[in-house]
Coordinates of N, CA and C in Angstrom, one line a residue:
X21 N 32.9 63.2 -63.0 CA 31.5 62.9 -63.1 C 31.3 61.7 -63.9
X22 N 30.2 60.9 -63.7 CA 29.9 59.8 -64.5 C 30.8 58.6 -64.2
X23 N 31.0 57.7 -65.2 CA 31.8 56.5 -65.0 C 33.3 56.9 -65.0
X24 N 34.0 56.7 -64.0 CA 35.4 57.2 -63.9 C 36.4 56.1 -64.4
X25 N 36.2 54.9 -64.0 CA 37.1 53.8 -64.5 C 36.3 52.6 -64.9
X26 N 36.7 51.9 -65.9 CA 36.0 50.8 -66.4 C 37.0 49.7 -66.8
X27 N 36.8 48.5 -66.3 CA 37.7 47.4 -66.6 C 36.9 46.2 -67.1
X28 N 37.4 45.6 -68.2 CA 36.8 44.3 -68.7 C 37.9 43.3 -68.6
X29 N 38.0 42.6 -67.4 CA 39.0 41.6 -67.2 C 39.0 40.4 -68.1
X30 N 37.9 40.1 -68.7 CA 37.8 38.9 -69.6 C 37.5 39.4 -71.0
X31 N 38.5 39.4 -71.9 CA 38.4 39.8 -73.2 C 39.3 39.1 -74.1
X32 N 38.9 38.4 -75.1 CA 37.6 38.0 -75.5 C 36.9 37.2 -74.4
X33 N 35.6 37.0 -74.4 CA 34.8 36.4 -73.4 C 34.1 35.2 -74.0
X34 N 33.7 34.2 -73.1 CA 33.0 33.1 -73.5 C 31.6 33.1 -73.0
X35 N 31.4 33.2 -71.6 CA 30.1 33.1 -71.0 C 29.6 34.4 -70.5
X36 N 30.5 35.3 -70.0 CA 30.0 36.5 -69.5 C 31.1 37.6 -69.5
X37 N 30.7 38.8 -69.4 CA 31.7 39.9 -69.2 C 31.3 40.6 -67.9
X38 N 32.3 40.8 -67.1 CA 32.2 41.5 -65.8 C 32.6 42.9 -66.0
X39 N 31.7 43.8 -65.8 CA 32.0 45.3 -65.9 C 32.1 45.8 -64.5
X40 N 33.3 46.5 -64.2 CA 33.6 47.0 -62.9 C 33.9 48.5 -63.0
X41 N 33.3 49.3 -62.2 CA 33.6 50.8 -62.3 C 33.4 51.5 -61.0
X42 N 33.9 52.6 -60.9 CA 33.7 53.5 -59.7 C 32.9 54.7 -60.2
X43 N 31.7 54.9 -59.6 CA 30.8 55.9 -60.0 C 31.0 57.2 -59.2
X44 N 31.0 58.3 -59.9 CA 31.1 59.6 -59.2 C 29.8 60.4 -59.2
X45 N 28.7 59.8 -59.7 CA 27.4 60.5 -59.7 C 26.3 59.5 -59.3
X46 N 25.1 60.0 -59.0 CA 24.0 59.3 -58.6 C 23.2 58.8 -59.8
X47 N 23.5 59.2 -61.0 CA 22.7 58.8 -62.2 C 22.7 57.3 -62.5
X48 N 21.6 56.7 -62.9 CA 21.6 55.3 -63.2 C 22.5 55.0 -64.4
X49 N 23.0 53.8 -64.4 CA 23.9 53.3 -65.5 C 23.0 52.5 -66.5
X50 N 23.1 52.8 -67.8 CA 22.3 52.0 -68.8 C 23.3 51.3 -69.6
X51 N 23.1 50.0 -69.9 CA 24.0 49.2 -70.7 C 23.2 48.7 -71.9
X52 N 23.7 48.7 -73.1 CA 23.1 48.0 -74.2 C 24.2 47.2 -74.9
X53 N 23.9 46.0 -75.2 CA 24.8 45.1 -75.9 C 24.2 44.9 -77.3
X54 N 25.0 45.3 -78.3 CA 24.5 45.3 -79.7 C 25.4 44.4 -80.6
X55 N 24.8 43.7 -81.5 CA 25.5 42.9 -82.4 C 26.3 43.8 -83.4
X56 N 27.2 43.2 -84.2 CA 28.0 44.0 -85.1 C 27.0 44.7 -86.2
X57 N 25.8 44.1 -86.4 CA 24.9 44.7 -87.3 C 24.0 45.8 -86.7
X58 N 24.2 46.0 -85.4 CA 23.5 47.1 -84.7 C 22.2 46.6 -83.9
X59 N 21.9 45.3 -84.0 CA 20.7 44.8 -83.3 C 21.0 44.8 -81.8
X60 N 20.1 45.4 -80.9 CA 20.3 45.3 -79.5 C 19.9 43.9 -79.0
X61 N 20.8 43.2 -78.4 CA 20.6 41.8 -77.9 C 20.4 41.7 -76.4
X62 N 20.8 42.8 -75.7 CA 20.6 42.8 -74.3 C 20.7 44.2 -73.7
X63 N 19.8 44.5 -72.7 CA 19.8 45.8 -72.0 C 19.8 45.5 -70.5
X64 N 20.5 46.4 -69.8 CA 20.5 46.4 -68.4 C 20.5 47.8 -67.8
X65 N 20.0 48.0 -66.6 CA 20.1 49.3 -66.0 C 20.4 49.0 -64.5
X66 N 21.1 49.9 -63.9 CA 21.4 49.8 -62.5 C 21.5 51.1 -61.8
X67 N 20.8 51.3 -60.7 CA 21.0 52.5 -59.9 C 22.3 52.4 -59.2
X68 N 23.0 53.5 -59.1 CA 24.3 53.6 -58.4 C 24.3 54.8 -57.5
X69 N 25.1 54.7 -56.5 CA 25.4 55.8 -55.5 C 26.7 56.5 -55.9
X70 N 26.8 57.8 -55.7 CA 28.1 58.5 -56.0 C 29.2 58.0 -55.0
X71 N 30.4 57.8 -55.6 CA 31.6 57.4 -54.8 C 31.6 56.0 -54.5
X72 N 30.9 55.1 -55.2 CA 30.8 53.7 -54.9 C 31.5 52.9 -56.0
X73 N 31.9 51.7 -55.6 CA 32.4 50.7 -56.6 C 31.2 49.9 -57.0
X74 N 31.1 49.6 -58.3 CA 29.9 48.9 -58.9 C 30.4 47.7 -59.8
X75 N 29.5 46.8 -60.0 CA 29.7 45.6 -60.8 C 28.5 45.2 -61.5
X76 N 28.6 44.9 -62.8 CA 27.5 44.3 -63.6 C 28.1 43.1 -64.4
X77 N 27.3 42.1 -64.5 CA 27.7 40.9 -65.3 C 26.8 40.9 -66.6
X78 N 27.4 40.8 -67.7 CA 26.7 40.7 -69.0 C 26.8 39.3 -69.5
X79 N 25.7 38.6 -69.6 CA 25.7 37.2 -70.0 C 25.8 37.0 -71.5
X80 N 26.7 36.2 -71.9 CA 27.0 36.0 -73.4 C 26.7 34.5 -73.8
X81 N 26.5 33.6 -72.8 CA 26.4 32.2 -73.2 C 25.4 31.8 -74.2
X82 N 24.3 32.6 -74.3 CA 23.2 32.2 -75.3 C 23.4 33.0 -76.6
X83 N 24.5 33.7 -76.8 CA 24.7 34.5 -78.0 C 25.7 33.8 -78.9
X84 N 25.6 33.9 -80.2 CA 26.5 33.3 -81.2 C 27.9 34.0 -81.1
X85 N 28.9 33.3 -81.5 CA 30.3 33.9 -81.6 C 30.3 35.2 -82.5
X86 N 31.1 36.1 -82.1 CA 31.2 37.3 -82.9 C 31.6 38.5 -82.1
X87 N 31.6 39.7 -82.8 CA 31.9 40.9 -82.1 C 30.6 41.6 -81.7
X88 N 30.6 42.2 -80.5 CA 29.5 43.0 -80.0 C 30.0 44.3 -79.5
X89 N 29.1 45.3 -79.5 CA 29.4 46.6 -79.0 C 28.6 46.8 -77.7
X90 N 29.3 47.1 -76.6 CA 28.7 47.4 -75.3 C 28.7 48.9 -75.1
X91 N 27.5 49.4 -75.1 CA 27.3 50.9 -74.9 C 27.0 51.1 -73.4
X92 N 27.7 52.0 -72.8 CA 27.6 52.3 -71.4 C 27.2 53.8 -71.3
X93 N 26.1 54.1 -70.6 CA 25.7 55.5 -70.4 C 25.4 55.8 -69.0
X94 N 25.9 56.9 -68.5 CA 25.5 57.4 -67.1 C 25.4 58.9 -67.2
X95 N 24.2 59.4 -67.2 CA 24.0 60.8 -67.4 C 24.5 61.2 -68.8
X96 N 25.4 62.2 -68.8 CA 25.9 62.7 -70.1 C 27.2 61.9 -70.6
X97 N 27.7 61.0 -69.7 CA 28.9 60.2 -70.1 C 28.5 59.0 -70.8
X98 N 29.1 58.8 -72.0 CA 28.9 57.6 -72.8 C 30.2 57.0 -73.3
X99 N 30.2 55.6 -73.2 CA 31.4 54.9 -73.7 C 30.9 53.7 -74.5
X100 N 31.8 53.2 -75.4 CA 31.5 52.0 -76.2 C 32.7 51.2 -76.1
X101 N 32.5 49.9 -75.8 CA 33.5 48.9 -75.6 C 33.3 47.7 -76.5
X102 N 34.3 47.3 -77.2 CA 34.1 46.1 -78.1 C 34.3 44.8 -77.2
X103 N 33.4 43.9 -77.5 CA 33.4 42.6 -76.8 C 33.4 41.5 -77.8
X104 N 34.3 40.5 -77.7 CA 34.3 39.4 -78.7 C 33.9 38.2 -77.9
X105 N 32.8 37.6 -78.5 CA 32.3 36.3 -77.9 C 33.0 35.2 -78.6
X106 N 33.7 34.3 -77.9 CA 34.4 33.2 -78.5 C 33.5 32.0 -78.5

């Protein structure tokens, strides 16, 4: 259930992060990108269908260099991924 697989092919990133996953549920996916100080700098939401491959692109080009935390939520499933902007 929830997000089954997650791949960040570009890490560290410069302009964008491409998030790819296979969803096992109908619940919408919520993304929050936060700075290392905890400030939310970007939010995204996407409706997904169960059993489908999905993709979201998170734009980083207007953000300063540094480390960010990407929070991914789908229903009760939650993950946090470190993203380094070069």
